[in-house]
PDB file of C-alpha atoms and ligand atoms in Angstrom:
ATOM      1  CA  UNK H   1      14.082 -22.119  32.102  1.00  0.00           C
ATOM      2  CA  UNK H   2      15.552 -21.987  28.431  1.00  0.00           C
ATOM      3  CA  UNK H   3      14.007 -25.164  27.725  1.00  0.00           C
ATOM      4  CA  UNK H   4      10.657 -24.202  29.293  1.00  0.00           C
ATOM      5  CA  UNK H   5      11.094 -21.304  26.718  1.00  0.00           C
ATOM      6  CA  UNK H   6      11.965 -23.379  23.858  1.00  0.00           C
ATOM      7  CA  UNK H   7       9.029 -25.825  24.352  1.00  0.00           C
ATOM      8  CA  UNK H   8       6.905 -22.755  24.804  1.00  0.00           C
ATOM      9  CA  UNK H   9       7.381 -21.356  21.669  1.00  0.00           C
ATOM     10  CA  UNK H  10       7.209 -24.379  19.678  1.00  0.00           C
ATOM     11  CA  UNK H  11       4.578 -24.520  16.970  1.00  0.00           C
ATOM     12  CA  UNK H  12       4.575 -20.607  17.189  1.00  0.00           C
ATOM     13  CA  UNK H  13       5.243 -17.431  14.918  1.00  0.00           C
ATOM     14  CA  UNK H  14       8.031 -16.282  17.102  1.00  0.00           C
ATOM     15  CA  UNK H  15       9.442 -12.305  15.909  1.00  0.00           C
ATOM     16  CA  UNK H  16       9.297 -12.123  12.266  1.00  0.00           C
ATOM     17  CA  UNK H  17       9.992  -8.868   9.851  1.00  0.00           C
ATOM     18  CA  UNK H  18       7.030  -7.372  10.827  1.00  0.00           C
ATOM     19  CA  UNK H  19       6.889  -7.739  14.653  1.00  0.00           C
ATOM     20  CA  UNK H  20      10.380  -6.126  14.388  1.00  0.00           C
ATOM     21  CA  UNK H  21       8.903  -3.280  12.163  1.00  0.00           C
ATOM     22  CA  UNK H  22       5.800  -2.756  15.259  1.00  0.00           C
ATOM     23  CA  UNK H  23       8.443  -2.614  17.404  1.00  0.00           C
ATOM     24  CA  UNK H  24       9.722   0.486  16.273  1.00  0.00           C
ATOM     25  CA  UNK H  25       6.302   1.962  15.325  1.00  0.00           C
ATOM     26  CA  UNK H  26       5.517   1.069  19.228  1.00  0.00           C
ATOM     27  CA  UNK H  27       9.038   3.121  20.434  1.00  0.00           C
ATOM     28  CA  UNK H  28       7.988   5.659  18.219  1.00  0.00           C
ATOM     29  CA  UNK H  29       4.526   6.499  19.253  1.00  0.00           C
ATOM     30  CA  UNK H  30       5.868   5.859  22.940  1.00  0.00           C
ATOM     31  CA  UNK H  31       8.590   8.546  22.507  1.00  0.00           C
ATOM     32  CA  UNK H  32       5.557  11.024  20.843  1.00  0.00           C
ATOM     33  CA  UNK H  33       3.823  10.557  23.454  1.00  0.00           C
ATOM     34  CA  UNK H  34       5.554  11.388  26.010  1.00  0.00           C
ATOM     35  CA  UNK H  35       6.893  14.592  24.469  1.00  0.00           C
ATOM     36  CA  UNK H  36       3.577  15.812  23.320  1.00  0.00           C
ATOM     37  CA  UNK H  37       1.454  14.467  25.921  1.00  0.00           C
ATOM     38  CA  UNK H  38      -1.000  13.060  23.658  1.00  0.00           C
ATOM     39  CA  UNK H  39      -3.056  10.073  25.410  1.00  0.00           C
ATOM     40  CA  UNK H  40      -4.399   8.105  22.157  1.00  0.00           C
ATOM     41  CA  UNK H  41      -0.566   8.172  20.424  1.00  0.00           C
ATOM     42  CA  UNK H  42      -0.102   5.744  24.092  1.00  0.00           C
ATOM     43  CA  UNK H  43      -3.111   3.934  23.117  1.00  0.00           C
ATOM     44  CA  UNK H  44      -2.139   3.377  20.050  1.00  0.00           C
ATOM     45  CA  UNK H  45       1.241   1.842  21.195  1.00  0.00           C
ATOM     46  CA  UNK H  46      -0.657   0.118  23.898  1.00  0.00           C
ATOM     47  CA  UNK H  47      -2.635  -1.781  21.637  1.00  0.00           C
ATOM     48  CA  UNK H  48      -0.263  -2.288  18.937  1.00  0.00           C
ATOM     49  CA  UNK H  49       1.769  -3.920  21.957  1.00  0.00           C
ATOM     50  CA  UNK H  50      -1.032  -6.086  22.330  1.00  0.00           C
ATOM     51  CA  UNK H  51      -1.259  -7.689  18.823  1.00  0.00           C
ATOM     52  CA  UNK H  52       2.404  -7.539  18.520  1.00  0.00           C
ATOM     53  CA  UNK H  53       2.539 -10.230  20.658  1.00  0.00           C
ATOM     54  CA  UNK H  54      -0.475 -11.957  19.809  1.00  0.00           C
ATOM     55  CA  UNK H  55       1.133 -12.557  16.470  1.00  0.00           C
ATOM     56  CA  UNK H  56       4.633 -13.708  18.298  1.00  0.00           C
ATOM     57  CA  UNK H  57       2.627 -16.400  20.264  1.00  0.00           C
ATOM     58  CA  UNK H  58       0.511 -17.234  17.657  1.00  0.00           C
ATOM     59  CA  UNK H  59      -0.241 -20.543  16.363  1.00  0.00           C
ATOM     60  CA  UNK H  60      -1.599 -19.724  13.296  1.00  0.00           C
ATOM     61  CA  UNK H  61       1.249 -19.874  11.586  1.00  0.00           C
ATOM     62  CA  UNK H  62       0.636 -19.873   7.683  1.00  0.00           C
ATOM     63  CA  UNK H  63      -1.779 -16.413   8.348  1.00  0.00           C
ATOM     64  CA  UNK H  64       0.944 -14.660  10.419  1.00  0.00           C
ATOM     65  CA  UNK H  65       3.214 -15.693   7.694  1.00  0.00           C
ATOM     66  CA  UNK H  66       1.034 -14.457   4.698  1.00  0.00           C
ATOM     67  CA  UNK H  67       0.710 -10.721   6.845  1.00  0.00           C
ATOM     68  CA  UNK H  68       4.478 -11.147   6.969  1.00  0.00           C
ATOM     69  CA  UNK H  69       4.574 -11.624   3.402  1.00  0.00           C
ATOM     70  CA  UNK H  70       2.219  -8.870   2.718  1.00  0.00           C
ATOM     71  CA  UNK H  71       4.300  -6.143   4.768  1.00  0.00           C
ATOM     72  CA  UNK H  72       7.675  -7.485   3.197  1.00  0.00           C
ATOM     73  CA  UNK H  73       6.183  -6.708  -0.282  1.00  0.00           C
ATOM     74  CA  UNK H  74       5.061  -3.604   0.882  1.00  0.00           C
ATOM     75  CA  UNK H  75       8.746  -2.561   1.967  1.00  0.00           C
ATOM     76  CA  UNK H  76       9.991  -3.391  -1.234  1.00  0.00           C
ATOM     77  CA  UNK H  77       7.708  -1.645  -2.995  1.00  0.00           C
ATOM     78  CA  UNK H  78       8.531   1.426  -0.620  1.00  0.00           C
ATOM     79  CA  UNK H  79      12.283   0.456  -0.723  1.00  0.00           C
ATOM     80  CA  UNK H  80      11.773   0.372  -5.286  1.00  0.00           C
ATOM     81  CA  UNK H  81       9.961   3.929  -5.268  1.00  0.00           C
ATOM     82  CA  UNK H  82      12.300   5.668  -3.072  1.00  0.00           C
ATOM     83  CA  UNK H  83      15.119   4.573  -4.984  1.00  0.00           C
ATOM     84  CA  UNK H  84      13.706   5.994  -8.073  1.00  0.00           C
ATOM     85  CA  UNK H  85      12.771   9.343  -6.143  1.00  0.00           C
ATOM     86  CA  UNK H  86      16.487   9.244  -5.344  1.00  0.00           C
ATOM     87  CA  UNK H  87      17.590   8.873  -8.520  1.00  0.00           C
ATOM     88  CA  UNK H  88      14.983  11.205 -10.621  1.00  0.00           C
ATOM     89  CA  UNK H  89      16.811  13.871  -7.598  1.00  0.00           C
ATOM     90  CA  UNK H  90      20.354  12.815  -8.914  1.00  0.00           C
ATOM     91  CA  UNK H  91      19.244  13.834 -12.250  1.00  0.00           C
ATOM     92  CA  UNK H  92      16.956  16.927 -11.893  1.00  0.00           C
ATOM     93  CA  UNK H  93      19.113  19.018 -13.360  1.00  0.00           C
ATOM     94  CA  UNK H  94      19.558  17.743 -16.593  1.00  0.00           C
ATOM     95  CA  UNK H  95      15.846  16.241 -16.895  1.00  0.00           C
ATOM     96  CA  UNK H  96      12.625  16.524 -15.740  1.00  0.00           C
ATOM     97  CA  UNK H  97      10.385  14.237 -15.233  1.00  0.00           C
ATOM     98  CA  UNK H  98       6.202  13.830 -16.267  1.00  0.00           C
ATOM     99  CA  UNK H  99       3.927  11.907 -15.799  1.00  0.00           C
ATOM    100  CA  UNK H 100       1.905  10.653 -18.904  1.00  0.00           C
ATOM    101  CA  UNK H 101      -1.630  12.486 -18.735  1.00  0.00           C
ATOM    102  CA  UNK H 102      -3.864   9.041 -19.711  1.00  0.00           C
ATOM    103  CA  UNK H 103      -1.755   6.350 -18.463  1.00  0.00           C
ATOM    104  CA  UNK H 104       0.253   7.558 -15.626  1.00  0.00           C
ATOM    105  CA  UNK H 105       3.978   6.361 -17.456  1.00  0.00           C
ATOM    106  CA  UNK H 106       6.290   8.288 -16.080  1.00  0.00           C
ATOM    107  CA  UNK H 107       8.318  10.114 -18.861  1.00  0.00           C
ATOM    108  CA  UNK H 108      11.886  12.146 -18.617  1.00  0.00           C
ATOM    109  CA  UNK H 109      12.901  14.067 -21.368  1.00  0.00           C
ATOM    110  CA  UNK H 110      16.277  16.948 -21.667  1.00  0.00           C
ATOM    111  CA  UNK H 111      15.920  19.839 -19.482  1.00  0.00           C
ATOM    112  CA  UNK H 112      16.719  23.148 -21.690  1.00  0.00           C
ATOM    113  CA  UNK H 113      14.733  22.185 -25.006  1.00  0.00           C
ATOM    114  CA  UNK H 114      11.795  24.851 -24.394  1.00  0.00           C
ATOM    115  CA  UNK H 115       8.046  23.997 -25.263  1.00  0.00           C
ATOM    116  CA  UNK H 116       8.217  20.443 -26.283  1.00  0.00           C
ATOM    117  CA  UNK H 117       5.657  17.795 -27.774  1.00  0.00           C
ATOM    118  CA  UNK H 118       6.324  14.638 -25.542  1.00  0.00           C
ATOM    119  CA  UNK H 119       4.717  11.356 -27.167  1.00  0.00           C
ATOM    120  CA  UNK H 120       4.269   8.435 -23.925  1.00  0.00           C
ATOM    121  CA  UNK H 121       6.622   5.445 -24.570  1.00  0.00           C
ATOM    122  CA  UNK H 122       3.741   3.445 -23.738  1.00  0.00           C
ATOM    123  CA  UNK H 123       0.487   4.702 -25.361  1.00  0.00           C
ATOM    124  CA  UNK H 124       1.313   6.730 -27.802  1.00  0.00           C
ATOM    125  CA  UNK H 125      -0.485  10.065 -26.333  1.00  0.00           C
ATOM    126  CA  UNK H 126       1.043  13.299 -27.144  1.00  0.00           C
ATOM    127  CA  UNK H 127       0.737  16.481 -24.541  1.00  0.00           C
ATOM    128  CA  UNK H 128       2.711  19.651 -24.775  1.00  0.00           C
ATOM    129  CA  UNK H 129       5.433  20.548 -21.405  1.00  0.00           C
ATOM    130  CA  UNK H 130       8.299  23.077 -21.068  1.00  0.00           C
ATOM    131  CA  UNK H 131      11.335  20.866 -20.884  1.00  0.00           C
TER     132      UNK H 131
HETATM  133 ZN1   ZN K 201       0.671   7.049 -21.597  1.00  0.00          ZN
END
């Protein structure tokens, strides 16, 4: 039976990063649903259940392996951002943060300082914040 398995799944995706991260999307919605009733959070699951495995059995393997790659850089983009949000948190009090008006740098300069002229590390554009 493990054999017939094995031979089965041969020449197949199998459960990858992002199967496992459906999975808990799936148990997720499944749990919503059943405390708030809602009929399309089950569809949702339902059909996410559906391509779940369609992507565990399928044979296409360098495209399920690209989406993989796609959802892993995703999470460590996620993984990179909420680190910083953690950090700019451990340092609130003594900074505070901006973001540059034109180019979107984020900028931290001394809490405590009053009105301030900050100048953007990275484009040179001056705007006017209370530190
Ligand atoms: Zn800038």
């Amino acid at each position: 039976m493990r054999e017939k398995f094995m031979r089965f799944m041969q020449g197949r995706n199998g459960v990858d990063d992002l199967s496992k991260a459906l999975n808990v999307v799936i148990l997720v919605l499944l749990i919503l649903s059943i405390f708030t009733g809602w009929g399309f959070l089950y569809a949702i699951a339902f059909l996410l259940i559906i391509y779940m495995y369609f992507r565990v059995f399928s044979k296409n393997i360098p495209k399920r392996y690209a989406e993989n790659q796609k959802y892993r850089n995703f999470r460590y983009d996620m993984t990179i951002k909420w680190n910083n949000k953690k950090k700019e948190w451990a340092q609130r009090k003594v900074y505070r943060f901006y973001r540059c008006p034109i180019c979107k740098q984020k900028v931290r300069v001394p809490r405590g300082r009053g009105k301030i002229c900050i100048t953007c590390p990275k484009c040179r554009t001056e705007f006017v914040k209370r530190s």
